Short mmCIF file of C-alpha atoms in Angstrom, two decimals:
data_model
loop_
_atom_site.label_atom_id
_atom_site.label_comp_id
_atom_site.label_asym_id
_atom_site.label_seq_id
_atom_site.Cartn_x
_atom_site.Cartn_y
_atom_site.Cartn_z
CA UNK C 1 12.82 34.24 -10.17
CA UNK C 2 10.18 35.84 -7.49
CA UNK C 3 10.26 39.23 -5.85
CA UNK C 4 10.39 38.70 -2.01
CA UNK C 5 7.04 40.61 -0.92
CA UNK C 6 7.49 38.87 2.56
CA UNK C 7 10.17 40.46 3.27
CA UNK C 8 8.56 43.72 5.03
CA UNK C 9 5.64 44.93 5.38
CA UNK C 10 4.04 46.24 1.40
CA UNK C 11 3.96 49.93 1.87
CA UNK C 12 1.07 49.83 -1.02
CA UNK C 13 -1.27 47.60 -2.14
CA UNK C 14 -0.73 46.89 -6.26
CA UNK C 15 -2.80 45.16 -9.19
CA UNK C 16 -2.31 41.44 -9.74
CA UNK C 17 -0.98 42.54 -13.19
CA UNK C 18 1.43 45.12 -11.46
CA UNK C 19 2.84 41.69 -9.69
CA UNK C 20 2.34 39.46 -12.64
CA UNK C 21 4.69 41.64 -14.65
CA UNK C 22 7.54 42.39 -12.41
CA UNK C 23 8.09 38.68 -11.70
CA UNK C 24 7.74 36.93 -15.25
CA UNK C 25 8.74 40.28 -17.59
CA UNK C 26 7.84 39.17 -21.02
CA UNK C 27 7.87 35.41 -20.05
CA UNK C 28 4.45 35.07 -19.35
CA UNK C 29 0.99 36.75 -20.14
CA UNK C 30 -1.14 37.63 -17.59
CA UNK C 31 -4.22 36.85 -19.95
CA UNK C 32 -2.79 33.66 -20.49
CA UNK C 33 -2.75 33.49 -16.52
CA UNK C 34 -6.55 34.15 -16.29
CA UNK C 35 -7.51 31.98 -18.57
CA UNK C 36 -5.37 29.17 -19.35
CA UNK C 37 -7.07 25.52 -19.30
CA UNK C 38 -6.06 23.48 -16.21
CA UNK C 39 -7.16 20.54 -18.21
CA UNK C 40 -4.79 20.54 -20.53
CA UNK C 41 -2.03 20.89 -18.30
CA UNK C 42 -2.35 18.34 -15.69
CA UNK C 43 -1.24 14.67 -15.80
CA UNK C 44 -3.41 12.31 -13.88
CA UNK C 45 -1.30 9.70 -11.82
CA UNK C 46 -3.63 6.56 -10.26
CA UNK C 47 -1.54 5.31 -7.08
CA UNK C 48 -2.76 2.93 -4.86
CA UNK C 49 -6.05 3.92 -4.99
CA UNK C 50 -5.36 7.71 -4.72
CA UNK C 51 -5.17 10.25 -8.13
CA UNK C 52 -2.21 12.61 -8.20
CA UNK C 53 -1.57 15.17 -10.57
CA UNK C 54 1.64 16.52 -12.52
CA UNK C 55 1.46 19.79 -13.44
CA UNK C 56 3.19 21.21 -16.99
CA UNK C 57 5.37 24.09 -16.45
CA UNK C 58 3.26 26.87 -16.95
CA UNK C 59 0.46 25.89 -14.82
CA UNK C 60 3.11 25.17 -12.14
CA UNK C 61 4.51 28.41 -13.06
CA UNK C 62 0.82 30.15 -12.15
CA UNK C 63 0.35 28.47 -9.13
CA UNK C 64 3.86 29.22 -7.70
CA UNK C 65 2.75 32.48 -8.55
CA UNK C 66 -0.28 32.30 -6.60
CA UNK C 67 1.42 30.63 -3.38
CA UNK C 68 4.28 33.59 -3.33
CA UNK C 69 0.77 35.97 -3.85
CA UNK C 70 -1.64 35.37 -2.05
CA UNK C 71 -1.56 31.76 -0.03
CA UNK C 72 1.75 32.41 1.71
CA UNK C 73 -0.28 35.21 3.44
CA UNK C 74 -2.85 33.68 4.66
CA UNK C 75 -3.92 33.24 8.39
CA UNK C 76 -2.51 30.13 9.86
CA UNK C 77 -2.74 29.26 13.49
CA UNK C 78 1.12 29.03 14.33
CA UNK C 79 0.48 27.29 17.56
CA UNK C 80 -1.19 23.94 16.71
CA UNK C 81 -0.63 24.06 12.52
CA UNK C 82 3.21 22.42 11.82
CA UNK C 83 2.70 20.52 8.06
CA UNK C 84 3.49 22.49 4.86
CA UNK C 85 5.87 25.00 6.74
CA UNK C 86 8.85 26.25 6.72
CA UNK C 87 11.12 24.84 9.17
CA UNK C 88 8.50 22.07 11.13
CA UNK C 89 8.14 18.87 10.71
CA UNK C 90 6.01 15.98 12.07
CA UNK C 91 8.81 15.95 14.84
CA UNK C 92 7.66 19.59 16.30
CA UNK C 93 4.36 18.29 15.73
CA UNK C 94 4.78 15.25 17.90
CA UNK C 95 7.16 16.65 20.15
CA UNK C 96 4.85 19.13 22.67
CA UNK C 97 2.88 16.03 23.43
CA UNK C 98 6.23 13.83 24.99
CA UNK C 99 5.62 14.21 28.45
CA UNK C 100 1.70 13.69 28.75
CA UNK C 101 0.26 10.27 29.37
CA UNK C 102 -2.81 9.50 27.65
CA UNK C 103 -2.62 10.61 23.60
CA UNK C 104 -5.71 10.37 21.14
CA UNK C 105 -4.61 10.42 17.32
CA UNK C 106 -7.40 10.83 14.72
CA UNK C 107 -7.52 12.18 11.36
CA UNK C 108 -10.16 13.86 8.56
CA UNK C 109 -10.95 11.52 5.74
CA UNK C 110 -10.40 12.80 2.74
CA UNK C 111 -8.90 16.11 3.62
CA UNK C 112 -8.10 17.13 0.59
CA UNK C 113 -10.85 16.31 -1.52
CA UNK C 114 -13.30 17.32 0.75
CA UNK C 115 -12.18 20.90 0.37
CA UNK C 116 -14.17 22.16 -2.56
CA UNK C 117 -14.32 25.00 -4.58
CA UNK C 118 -16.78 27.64 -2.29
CA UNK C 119 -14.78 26.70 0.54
CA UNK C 120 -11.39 27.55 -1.41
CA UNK C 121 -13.12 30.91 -2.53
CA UNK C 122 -14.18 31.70 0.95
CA UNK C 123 -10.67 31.17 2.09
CA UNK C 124 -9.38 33.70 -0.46
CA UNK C 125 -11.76 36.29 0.62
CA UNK C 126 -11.48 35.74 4.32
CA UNK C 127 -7.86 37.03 4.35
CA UNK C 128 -8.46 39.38 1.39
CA UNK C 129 -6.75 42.05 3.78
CA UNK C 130 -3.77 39.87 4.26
CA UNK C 131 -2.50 40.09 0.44
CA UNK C 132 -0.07 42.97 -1.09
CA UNK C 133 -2.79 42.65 -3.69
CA UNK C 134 -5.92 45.23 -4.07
CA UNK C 135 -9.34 44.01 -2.38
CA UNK C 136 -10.98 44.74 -6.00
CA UNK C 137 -8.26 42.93 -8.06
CA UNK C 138 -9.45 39.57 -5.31
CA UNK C 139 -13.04 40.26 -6.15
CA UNK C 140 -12.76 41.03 -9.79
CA UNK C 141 -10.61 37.68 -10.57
CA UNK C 142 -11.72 35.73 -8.45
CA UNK C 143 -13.37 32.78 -9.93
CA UNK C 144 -9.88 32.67 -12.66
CA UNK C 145 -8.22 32.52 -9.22
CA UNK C 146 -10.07 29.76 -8.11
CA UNK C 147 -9.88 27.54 -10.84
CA UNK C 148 -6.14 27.65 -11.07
CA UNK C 149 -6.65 25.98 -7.59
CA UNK C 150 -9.50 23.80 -7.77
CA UNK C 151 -9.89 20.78 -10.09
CA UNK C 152 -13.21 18.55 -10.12
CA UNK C 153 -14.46 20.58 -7.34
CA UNK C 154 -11.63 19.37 -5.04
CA UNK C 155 -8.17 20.66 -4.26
CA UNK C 156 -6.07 18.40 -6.15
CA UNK C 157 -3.15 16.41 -4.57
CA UNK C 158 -0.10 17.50 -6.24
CA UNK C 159 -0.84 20.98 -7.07
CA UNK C 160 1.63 23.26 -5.48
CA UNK C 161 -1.13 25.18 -4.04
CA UNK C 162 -2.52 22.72 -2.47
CA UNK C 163 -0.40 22.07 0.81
CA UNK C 164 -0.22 25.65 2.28
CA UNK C 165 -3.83 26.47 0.87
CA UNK C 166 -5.05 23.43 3.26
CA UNK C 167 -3.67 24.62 6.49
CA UNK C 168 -5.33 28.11 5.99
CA UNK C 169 -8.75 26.59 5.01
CA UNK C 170 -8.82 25.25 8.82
CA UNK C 171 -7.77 28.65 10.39
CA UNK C 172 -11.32 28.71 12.08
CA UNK C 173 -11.57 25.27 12.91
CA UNK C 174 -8.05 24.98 14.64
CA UNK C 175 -8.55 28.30 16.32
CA UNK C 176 -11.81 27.19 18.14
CA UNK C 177 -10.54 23.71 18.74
CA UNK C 178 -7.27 24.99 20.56
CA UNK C 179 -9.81 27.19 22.67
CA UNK C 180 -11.30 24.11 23.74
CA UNK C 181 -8.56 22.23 24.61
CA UNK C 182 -6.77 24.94 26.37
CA UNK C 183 -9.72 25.22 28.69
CA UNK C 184 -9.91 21.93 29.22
CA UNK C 185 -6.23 20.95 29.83
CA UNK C 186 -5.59 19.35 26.71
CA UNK C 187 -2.78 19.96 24.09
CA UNK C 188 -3.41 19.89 20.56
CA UNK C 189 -1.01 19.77 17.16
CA UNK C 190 -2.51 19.24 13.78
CA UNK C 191 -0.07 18.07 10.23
CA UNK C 192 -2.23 18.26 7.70
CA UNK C 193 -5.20 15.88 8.09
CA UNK C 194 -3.71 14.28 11.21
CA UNK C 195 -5.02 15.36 14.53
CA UNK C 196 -3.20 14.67 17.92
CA UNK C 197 -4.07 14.95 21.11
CA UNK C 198 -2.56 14.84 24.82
CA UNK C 199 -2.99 15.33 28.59
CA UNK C 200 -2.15 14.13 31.64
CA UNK C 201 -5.84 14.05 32.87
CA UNK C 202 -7.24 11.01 32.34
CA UNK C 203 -10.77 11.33 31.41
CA UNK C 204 -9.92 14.60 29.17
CA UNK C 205 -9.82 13.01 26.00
CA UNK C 206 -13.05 11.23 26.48
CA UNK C 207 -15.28 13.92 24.72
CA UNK C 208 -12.75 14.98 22.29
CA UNK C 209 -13.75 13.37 18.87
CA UNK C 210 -17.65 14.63 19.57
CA UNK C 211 -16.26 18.47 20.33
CA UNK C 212 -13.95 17.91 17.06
CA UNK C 213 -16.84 16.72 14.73
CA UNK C 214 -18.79 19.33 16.33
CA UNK C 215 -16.76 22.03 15.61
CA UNK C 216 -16.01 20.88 11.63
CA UNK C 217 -19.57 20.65 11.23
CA UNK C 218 -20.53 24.75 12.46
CA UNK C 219 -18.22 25.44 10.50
CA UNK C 220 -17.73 23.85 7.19
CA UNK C 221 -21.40 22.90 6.70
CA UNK C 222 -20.52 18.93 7.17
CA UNK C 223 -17.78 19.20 4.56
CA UNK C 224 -15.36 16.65 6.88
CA UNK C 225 -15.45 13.98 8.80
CA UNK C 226 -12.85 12.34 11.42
CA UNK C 227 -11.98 8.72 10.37
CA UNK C 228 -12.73 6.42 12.88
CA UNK C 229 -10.25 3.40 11.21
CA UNK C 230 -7.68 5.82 12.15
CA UNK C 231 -8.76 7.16 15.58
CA UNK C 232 -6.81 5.47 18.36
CA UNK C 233 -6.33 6.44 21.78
CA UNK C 234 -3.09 5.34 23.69
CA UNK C 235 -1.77 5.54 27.34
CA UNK C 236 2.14 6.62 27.96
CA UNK C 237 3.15 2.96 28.83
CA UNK C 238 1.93 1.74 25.73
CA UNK C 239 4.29 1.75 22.21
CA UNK C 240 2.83 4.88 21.05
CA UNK C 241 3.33 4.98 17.01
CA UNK C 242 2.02 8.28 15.31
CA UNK C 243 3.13 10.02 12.47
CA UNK C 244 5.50 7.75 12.21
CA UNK C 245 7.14 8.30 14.74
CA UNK C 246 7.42 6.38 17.94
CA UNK C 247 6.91 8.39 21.63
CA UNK C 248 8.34 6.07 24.44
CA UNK C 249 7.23 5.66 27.97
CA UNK C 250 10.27 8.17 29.11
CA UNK C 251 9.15 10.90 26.51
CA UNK C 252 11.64 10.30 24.10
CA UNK C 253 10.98 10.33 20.58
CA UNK C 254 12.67 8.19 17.52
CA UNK C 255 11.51 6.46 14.79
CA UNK C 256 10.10 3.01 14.07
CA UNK C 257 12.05 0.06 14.82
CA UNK C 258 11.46 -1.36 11.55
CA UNK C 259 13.35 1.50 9.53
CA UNK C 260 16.20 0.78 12.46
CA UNK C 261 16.43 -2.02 11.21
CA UNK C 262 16.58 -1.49 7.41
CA UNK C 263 19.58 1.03 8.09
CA UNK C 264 21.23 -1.68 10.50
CA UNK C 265 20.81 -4.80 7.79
CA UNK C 266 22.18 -2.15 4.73
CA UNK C 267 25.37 -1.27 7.23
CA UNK C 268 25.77 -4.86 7.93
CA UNK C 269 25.96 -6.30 4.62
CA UNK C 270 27.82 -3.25 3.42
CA UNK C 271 30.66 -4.65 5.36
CA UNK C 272 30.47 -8.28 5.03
CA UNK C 273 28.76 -9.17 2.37
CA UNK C 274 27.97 -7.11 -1.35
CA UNK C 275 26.08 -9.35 -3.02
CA UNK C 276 23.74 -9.53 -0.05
CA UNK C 277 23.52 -5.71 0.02
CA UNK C 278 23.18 -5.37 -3.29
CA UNK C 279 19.94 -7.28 -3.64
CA UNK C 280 18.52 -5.43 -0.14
CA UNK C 281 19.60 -2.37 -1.51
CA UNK C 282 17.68 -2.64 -4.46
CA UNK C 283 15.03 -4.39 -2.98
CA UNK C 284 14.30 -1.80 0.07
CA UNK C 285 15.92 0.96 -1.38
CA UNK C 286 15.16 0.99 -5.53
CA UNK C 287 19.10 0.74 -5.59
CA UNK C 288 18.99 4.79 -4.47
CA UNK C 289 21.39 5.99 -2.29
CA UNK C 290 18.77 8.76 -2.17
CA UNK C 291 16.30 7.08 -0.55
CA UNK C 292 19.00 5.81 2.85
CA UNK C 293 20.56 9.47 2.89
CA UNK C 294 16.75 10.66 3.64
CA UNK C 295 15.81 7.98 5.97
CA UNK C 296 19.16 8.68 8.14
CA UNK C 297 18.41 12.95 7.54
CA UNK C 298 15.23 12.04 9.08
CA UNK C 299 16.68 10.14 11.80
CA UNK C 300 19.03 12.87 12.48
CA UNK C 301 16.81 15.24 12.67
CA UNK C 302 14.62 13.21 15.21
CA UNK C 303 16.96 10.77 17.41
CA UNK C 304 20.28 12.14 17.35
CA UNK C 305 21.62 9.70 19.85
CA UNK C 306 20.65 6.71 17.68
CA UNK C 307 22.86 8.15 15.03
CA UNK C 308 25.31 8.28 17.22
CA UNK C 309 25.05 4.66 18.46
CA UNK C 310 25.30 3.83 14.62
CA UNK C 311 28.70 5.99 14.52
CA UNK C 312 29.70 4.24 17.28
CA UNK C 313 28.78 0.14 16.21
CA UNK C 314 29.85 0.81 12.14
CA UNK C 315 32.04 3.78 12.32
CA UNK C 316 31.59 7.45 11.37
CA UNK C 317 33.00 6.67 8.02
CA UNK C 318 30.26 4.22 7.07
CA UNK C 319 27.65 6.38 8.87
CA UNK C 320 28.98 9.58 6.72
CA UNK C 321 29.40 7.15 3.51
CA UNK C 322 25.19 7.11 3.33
CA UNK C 323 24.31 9.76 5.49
CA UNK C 324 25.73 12.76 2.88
CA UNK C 325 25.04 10.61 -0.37
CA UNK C 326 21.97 11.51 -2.23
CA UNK C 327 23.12 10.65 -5.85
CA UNK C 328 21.40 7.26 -7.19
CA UNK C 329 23.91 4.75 -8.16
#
């Protein structure tokens, strides 16, 4: 459907229009695109206590459109940034940190809707030279552009633009904050709103969360704030949970014991007892095969070695059975 503009470096800047066209022909119109009613095509979801929204096709259409644009160039600090890209995951976000001994874990509150409409616009003109797109066109459309993006004067969970857009909004913030820590000995990762932080230095981490809040605050004019509910520190002997993930005190890294132990109980009554894993299967798993092929993916992808102590308790054909199924049944 979309022209690859990443591919090489544009050898000419074009109109948004010029861009528009070649990738939807006659399918859409870009005066439709500049002033189509985000209202009208967005379905509000309430989930335990947080509003998602469902986008119709065309609006999803637009802001696919702007991600391939304009947002997938954008300045993001490849050291320290790995949610919403291509080929990290909380794993390489967690997994720099596995050898330290003393970890701090904190996290913004309410990333995304603190990030507001100046701040999005801002963004979109900081990196204005980054785009195969004209300075002018930027200028010219950008409030349309903006309120494809924004809703309520926050960026939106669910919106397609709204994961990649978030990691460039911090480029400043994550670039000063890795200064820090590099010159004071301390590593630092961010995924999305979550914050992590390690050394081997004992008293490093002490005057982290002030230097954090300090640094959000030149910058974004007291837009965010850390949570302290979810600020913990933790010392390498301790069972250190973040992310979901689980570091232990040899530097290895797997997942929680309790999804272990899901995947264990569904193997076991898979082989002794079907009326038993029916009802836990259905119970833990909404009866989707779906849902244990990604929790064992994930697995894979993190602890190798406890899939392989799974191959070698139930067998590699019960292992392969759930591990390469992803259609519900």
């Amino acid at each position: 459907m979309f022209v690859n503009l990443t591919s090489g470096r544009y050898l000419q800047k074009l109109t948004l229009k010029q861009i528009f066209t070649s990738i939807f022909h006659n399918r859409h119109n870009f005066d439709d695109f500049l002033n189509i009613n985000v209202s009208n095509n967005i379905k509000k979801i309430e989930f335990d206590g947080i509003s998602f929204f469902k986008t119709k096709p065309e609006l999803k259409d637009y802001q696919i459109f702007l991600n391939h644009t304009l947002i997938s160039y954008m300045k993001v600090n490849e050291n320290v940034v790995f949610s919403y890209r291509k080929g990290t995951s909380v794993y390489e976000a967690l997994s720099p940190h596995r050898n330290n001994k003393h970890f701090l874990k904190t996290d913004i509150k309410s990333f995304f809707g603190s990030i507001n409409k100046s701040l999005v616009k801002q963004c979109l003109l900081s990196n204005i030279d980054e785009y195969p797109v004209t300075q002018d066109e930027i200028k010219t459309y950008l409030e349309q552009l903006t309120n494809l993006i924004i809703y309520e004067n926050k960026l939106p969970v669910g919106f397609t633009t709204s994961s990649k857009l978030s990691n460039a909004v911090l480029y400043e913030f994550d670039n000063k904050l890795e200064e820090y820590c590099i010159d004071n000995d301390i590593l630092y990762t961010r995924y999305s709103d979550d914050l992590i932080f390690s050394t081997n230095k004992k008293d490093k981490l002490n005057y982290v969360i002030s230097e954090v809040q300090k640094i959000l605050n030149r910058h974004y004019n007291n837009l965010f704030s850390l949570n302290d509910k979810k600020t913990k520190f933790y010392k390498a002997w301790e069972r250190i949970k973040i992310l979901g993930l689980v570091v232990t005190p040899n530097g290895n890294i797997t997942i929680d014991k309790k999804y272990k132990k899901d995947i264990e109980v569904i193997f076991h009554y898979y082989l002794t007892n079907r009326v038993k894993f029916n009802s836990f299967f259905n119970r833990r798993f909404d009866s989707k095969m779906s849902k244990i092929s990604g929790l064992l993916n994930h697995i894979n992808s993190v602890d190798k070695n406890y899939i392989l102590k799974l191959r070698k308790r139930y067998g590699n054909y019960i292992v392969d059975i759930f591990l390469h199924r992803d259609k519900n049944e």
